[in-house]
mmCIF file of C-alpha atoms in Angstrom:
data_model
loop_
_atom_site.group_PDB
_atom_site.id
_atom_site.type_symbol
_atom_site.label_atom_id
_atom_site.label_comp_id
_atom_site.label_asym_id
_atom_site.label_seq_id
_atom_site.Cartn_x
_atom_site.Cartn_y
_atom_site.Cartn_z
ATOM 1 C CA UNK A 831 -15.808 -3.851 -17.668
ATOM 2 C CA UNK A 832 -17.386 -2.774 -14.425
ATOM 3 C CA UNK A 833 -15.459 -0.916 -11.740
ATOM 4 C CA UNK A 834 -13.047 -3.128 -9.835
ATOM 5 C CA UNK A 835 -11.830 -3.362 -6.247
ATOM 6 C CA UNK A 836 -8.038 -3.288 -6.205
ATOM 7 C CA UNK A 837 -6.283 -5.487 -3.712
ATOM 8 C CA UNK A 838 -2.614 -4.821 -3.137
ATOM 9 C CA UNK A 839 -0.077 -6.301 -0.707
ATOM 10 C CA UNK A 840 3.195 -4.391 -0.013
ATOM 11 C CA UNK A 841 4.536 -3.223 -3.381
ATOM 12 C CA UNK A 842 1.079 -4.035 -4.882
ATOM 13 C CA UNK A 843 -0.474 -1.626 -2.429
ATOM 14 C CA UNK A 844 1.590 1.162 -3.818
ATOM 15 C CA UNK A 845 0.533 0.188 -7.303
ATOM 16 C CA UNK A 846 -3.140 0.019 -6.278
ATOM 17 C CA UNK A 847 -2.859 3.608 -4.999
ATOM 18 C CA UNK A 848 -1.302 4.865 -8.262
ATOM 19 C CA UNK A 849 -3.972 3.136 -10.358
ATOM 20 C CA UNK A 850 -6.764 4.429 -8.176
ATOM 21 C CA UNK A 851 -5.461 7.971 -8.161
ATOM 22 C CA UNK A 852 -5.006 7.994 -11.956
ATOM 23 C CA UNK A 853 -8.166 6.085 -12.943
ATOM 24 C CA UNK A 854 -10.906 6.842 -10.413
ATOM 25 C CA UNK A 855 -13.518 6.031 -12.985
ATOM 26 C CA UNK A 856 -12.354 2.387 -13.076
ATOM 27 C CA UNK A 857 -11.887 1.696 -9.335
ATOM 28 C CA UNK A 858 -14.736 1.234 -6.856
ATOM 29 C CA UNK A 859 -12.626 0.420 -3.726
ATOM 30 C CA UNK A 860 -9.294 -0.413 -2.332
ATOM 31 C CA UNK A 861 -7.848 -3.165 -0.063
ATOM 32 C CA UNK A 862 -4.334 -2.328 0.868
ATOM 33 C CA UNK A 863 -2.403 -4.767 2.961
ATOM 34 C CA UNK A 864 0.874 -4.035 4.749
ATOM 35 C CA UNK A 865 1.896 -1.359 2.336
ATOM 36 C CA UNK A 866 3.308 2.143 2.381
ATOM 37 C CA UNK A 867 2.176 5.308 0.713
ATOM 38 C CA UNK A 868 3.327 8.465 -1.023
ATOM 39 C CA UNK A 869 1.349 10.803 1.238
ATOM 40 C CA UNK A 870 2.308 14.468 1.303
ATOM 41 C CA UNK A 871 4.026 15.419 4.496
ATOM 42 C CA UNK A 872 6.071 12.213 4.737
ATOM 43 C CA UNK A 873 9.201 13.697 3.169
ATOM 44 C CA UNK A 874 11.550 12.253 5.747
ATOM 45 C CA UNK A 875 10.147 8.739 5.375
ATOM 46 C CA UNK A 876 10.311 9.081 1.557
ATOM 47 C CA UNK A 877 13.973 10.108 1.676
ATOM 48 C CA UNK A 878 14.797 7.336 4.081
ATOM 49 C CA UNK A 879 13.000 4.675 1.934
ATOM 50 C CA UNK A 880 14.639 5.940 -1.303
ATOM 51 C CA UNK A 881 18.041 5.782 0.320
ATOM 52 C CA UNK A 882 17.341 2.375 1.749
ATOM 53 C CA UNK A 883 16.258 0.876 -1.514
ATOM 54 C CA UNK A 884 19.246 2.432 -3.347
ATOM 55 C CA UNK A 885 21.484 0.910 -0.711
ATOM 56 C CA UNK A 886 19.789 -2.492 -1.007
ATOM 57 C CA UNK A 887 20.091 -2.261 -4.820
ATOM 58 C CA UNK A 888 23.826 -1.790 -4.551
ATOM 59 C CA UNK A 889 24.222 -4.840 -2.309
ATOM 60 C CA UNK A 890 21.873 -7.325 -3.928
ATOM 61 C CA UNK A 891 22.981 -9.683 -6.610
ATOM 62 C CA UNK A 892 19.696 -11.449 -7.365
ATOM 63 C CA UNK A 893 18.168 -9.939 -10.488
ATOM 64 C CA UNK A 894 14.587 -10.163 -9.206
ATOM 65 C CA UNK A 895 15.463 -8.525 -5.867
ATOM 66 C CA UNK A 896 17.350 -5.766 -7.659
ATOM 67 C CA UNK A 897 14.344 -5.229 -9.933
ATOM 68 C CA UNK A 898 12.004 -4.905 -6.938
ATOM 69 C CA UNK A 899 14.288 -2.301 -5.382
ATOM 70 C CA UNK A 900 14.340 -0.329 -8.637
ATOM 71 C CA UNK A 901 10.458 -0.467 -8.792
ATOM 72 C CA UNK A 902 10.263 0.933 -5.233
ATOM 73 C CA UNK A 903 12.734 3.724 -6.133
ATOM 74 C CA UNK A 904 10.572 4.576 -9.150
ATOM 75 C CA UNK A 905 7.377 4.529 -7.071
ATOM 76 C CA UNK A 906 8.934 6.831 -4.502
ATOM 77 C CA UNK A 907 9.669 9.340 -7.195
ATOM 78 C CA UNK A 908 5.894 9.685 -8.078
ATOM 79 C CA UNK A 909 4.428 13.011 -6.990
ATOM 80 C CA UNK A 910 3.015 13.002 -3.423
ATOM 81 C CA UNK A 911 -0.560 12.058 -2.959
ATOM 82 C CA UNK A 912 -3.094 13.847 -0.796
ATOM 83 C CA UNK A 913 -6.358 13.166 0.936
ATOM 84 C CA UNK A 914 -8.264 14.906 -1.885
ATOM 85 C CA UNK A 915 -6.832 12.336 -4.377
ATOM 86 C CA UNK A 916 -8.813 9.615 -2.592
ATOM 87 C CA UNK A 917 -11.831 11.506 -1.324
ATOM 88 C CA UNK A 918 -14.145 9.618 -3.661
ATOM 89 C CA UNK A 919 -13.306 6.379 -1.819
ATOM 90 C CA UNK A 920 -15.114 7.594 1.300
ATOM 91 C CA UNK A 921 -15.583 4.354 3.379
ATOM 92 C CA UNK A 922 -14.452 2.185 0.494
ATOM 93 C CA UNK A 923 -10.906 1.381 1.696
ATOM 94 C CA UNK A 924 -9.827 -1.531 3.861
ATOM 95 C CA UNK A 925 -6.369 -1.004 5.286
ATOM 96 C CA UNK A 926 -5.031 -4.276 6.562
ATOM 97 C CA UNK A 927 -2.135 -3.532 8.849
ATOM 98 C CA UNK A 928 -0.793 -6.599 10.616
ATOM 99 C CA UNK A 929 0.245 -5.532 14.157
ATOM 100 C CA UNK A 930 3.478 -7.480 13.845
ATOM 101 C CA UNK A 931 4.630 -6.050 10.491
ATOM 102 C CA UNK A 932 7.559 -3.674 10.940
ATOM 103 C CA UNK A 933 8.373 -3.226 7.300
ATOM 104 C CA UNK A 934 7.215 0.450 7.159
ATOM 105 C CA UNK A 935 7.608 3.099 9.757
ATOM 106 C CA UNK A 936 4.758 4.091 11.983
ATOM 107 C CA UNK A 937 4.613 7.476 10.180
ATOM 108 C CA UNK A 938 4.062 5.756 6.819
ATOM 109 C CA UNK A 939 1.420 3.421 8.238
ATOM 110 C CA UNK A 940 -0.426 6.350 9.808
ATOM 111 C CA UNK A 941 -0.055 8.374 6.635
ATOM 112 C CA UNK A 942 -1.687 5.646 4.590
ATOM 113 C CA UNK A 943 -4.668 5.527 6.923
ATOM 114 C CA UNK A 944 -4.844 9.366 7.153
ATOM 115 C CA UNK A 945 -4.729 9.770 3.352
ATOM 116 C CA UNK A 946 -7.960 7.782 2.929
ATOM 117 C CA UNK A 947 -11.437 9.096 3.865
ATOM 118 C CA UNK A 948 -13.074 6.835 6.513
ATOM 119 C CA UNK A 949 -11.018 3.740 5.893
ATOM 120 C CA UNK A 950 -11.712 0.583 7.729
ATOM 121 C CA UNK A 951 -8.451 -0.357 9.535
ATOM 122 C CA UNK A 952 -7.745 -3.859 10.766
ATOM 123 C CA UNK A 953 -4.721 -5.310 12.481
ATOM 124 C CA UNK A 954 -5.730 -8.826 11.675
ATOM 125 C CA UNK A 955 -4.610 -11.247 10.433
ATOM 126 C CA UNK A 956 -1.250 -11.287 12.144
ATOM 127 C CA UNK A 957 1.736 -12.853 10.450
ATOM 128 C CA UNK A 958 3.942 -9.908 9.787
ATOM 129 C CA UNK A 959 4.555 -8.592 6.339
ATOM 130 C CA UNK A 960 3.619 -11.945 4.809
ATOM 131 C CA UNK A 961 0.282 -12.271 6.587
ATOM 132 C CA UNK A 962 -1.441 -12.501 3.196
ATOM 133 C CA UNK A 963 0.443 -15.721 2.535
ATOM 134 C CA UNK A 964 0.703 -17.072 6.044
ATOM 135 C CA UNK A 965 -2.960 -16.559 6.939
ATOM 136 C CA UNK A 966 -4.533 -16.657 3.420
ATOM 137 C CA UNK A 967 -7.935 -18.035 4.618
ATOM 138 C CA UNK A 968 -8.270 -15.275 7.217
ATOM 139 C CA UNK A 969 -7.209 -12.692 4.625
ATOM 140 C CA UNK A 970 -9.776 -13.952 2.112
ATOM 141 C CA UNK A 971 -12.566 -14.011 4.696
ATOM 142 C CA UNK A 972 -11.892 -10.422 5.808
ATOM 143 C CA UNK A 973 -11.568 -9.056 2.235
ATOM 144 C CA UNK A 974 -14.715 -10.843 1.120
ATOM 145 C CA UNK A 975 -16.647 -9.507 4.145
ATOM 146 C CA UNK A 976 -15.473 -5.986 3.427
ATOM 147 C CA UNK A 977 -16.508 -6.150 -0.257
ATOM 148 C CA UNK A 978 -19.883 -7.697 0.551
ATOM 149 C CA UNK A 979 -20.644 -5.130 3.282
ATOM 150 C CA UNK A 980 -19.155 -1.913 1.911
ATOM 151 C CA UNK A 981 -19.247 -2.274 -1.826
#
């Protein structure tokens, strides 16, 4: 199998980062949409998010929603990542950050961009956290263009 470009939205963006960090020989680029990160130096945000998902887990009754909260808690326990973990992706990261998505703090959004070397950052398409679903054609166009031009 050739190297792949991982595309991850929200929780999938966290997973894409983990896979890329652990298997750089298999990944050629990243497209991360409206996601957070485990960047070193974001300890306050990590503590907040862990506490938030633990609280949500205690209040939710839907099995699938509880499962997602547990997955986020597990992801937040992963050792912090640094810029050197992703240096080999120089210019091969598209960070889609819908300007109207308030799911993650400004610190976490900035940390994800800072953690990557020369990422392309786009605030389009709009549509909040679900821009991928609400504006799928715009999303596909932007991702396809990035892959064609950069990879």
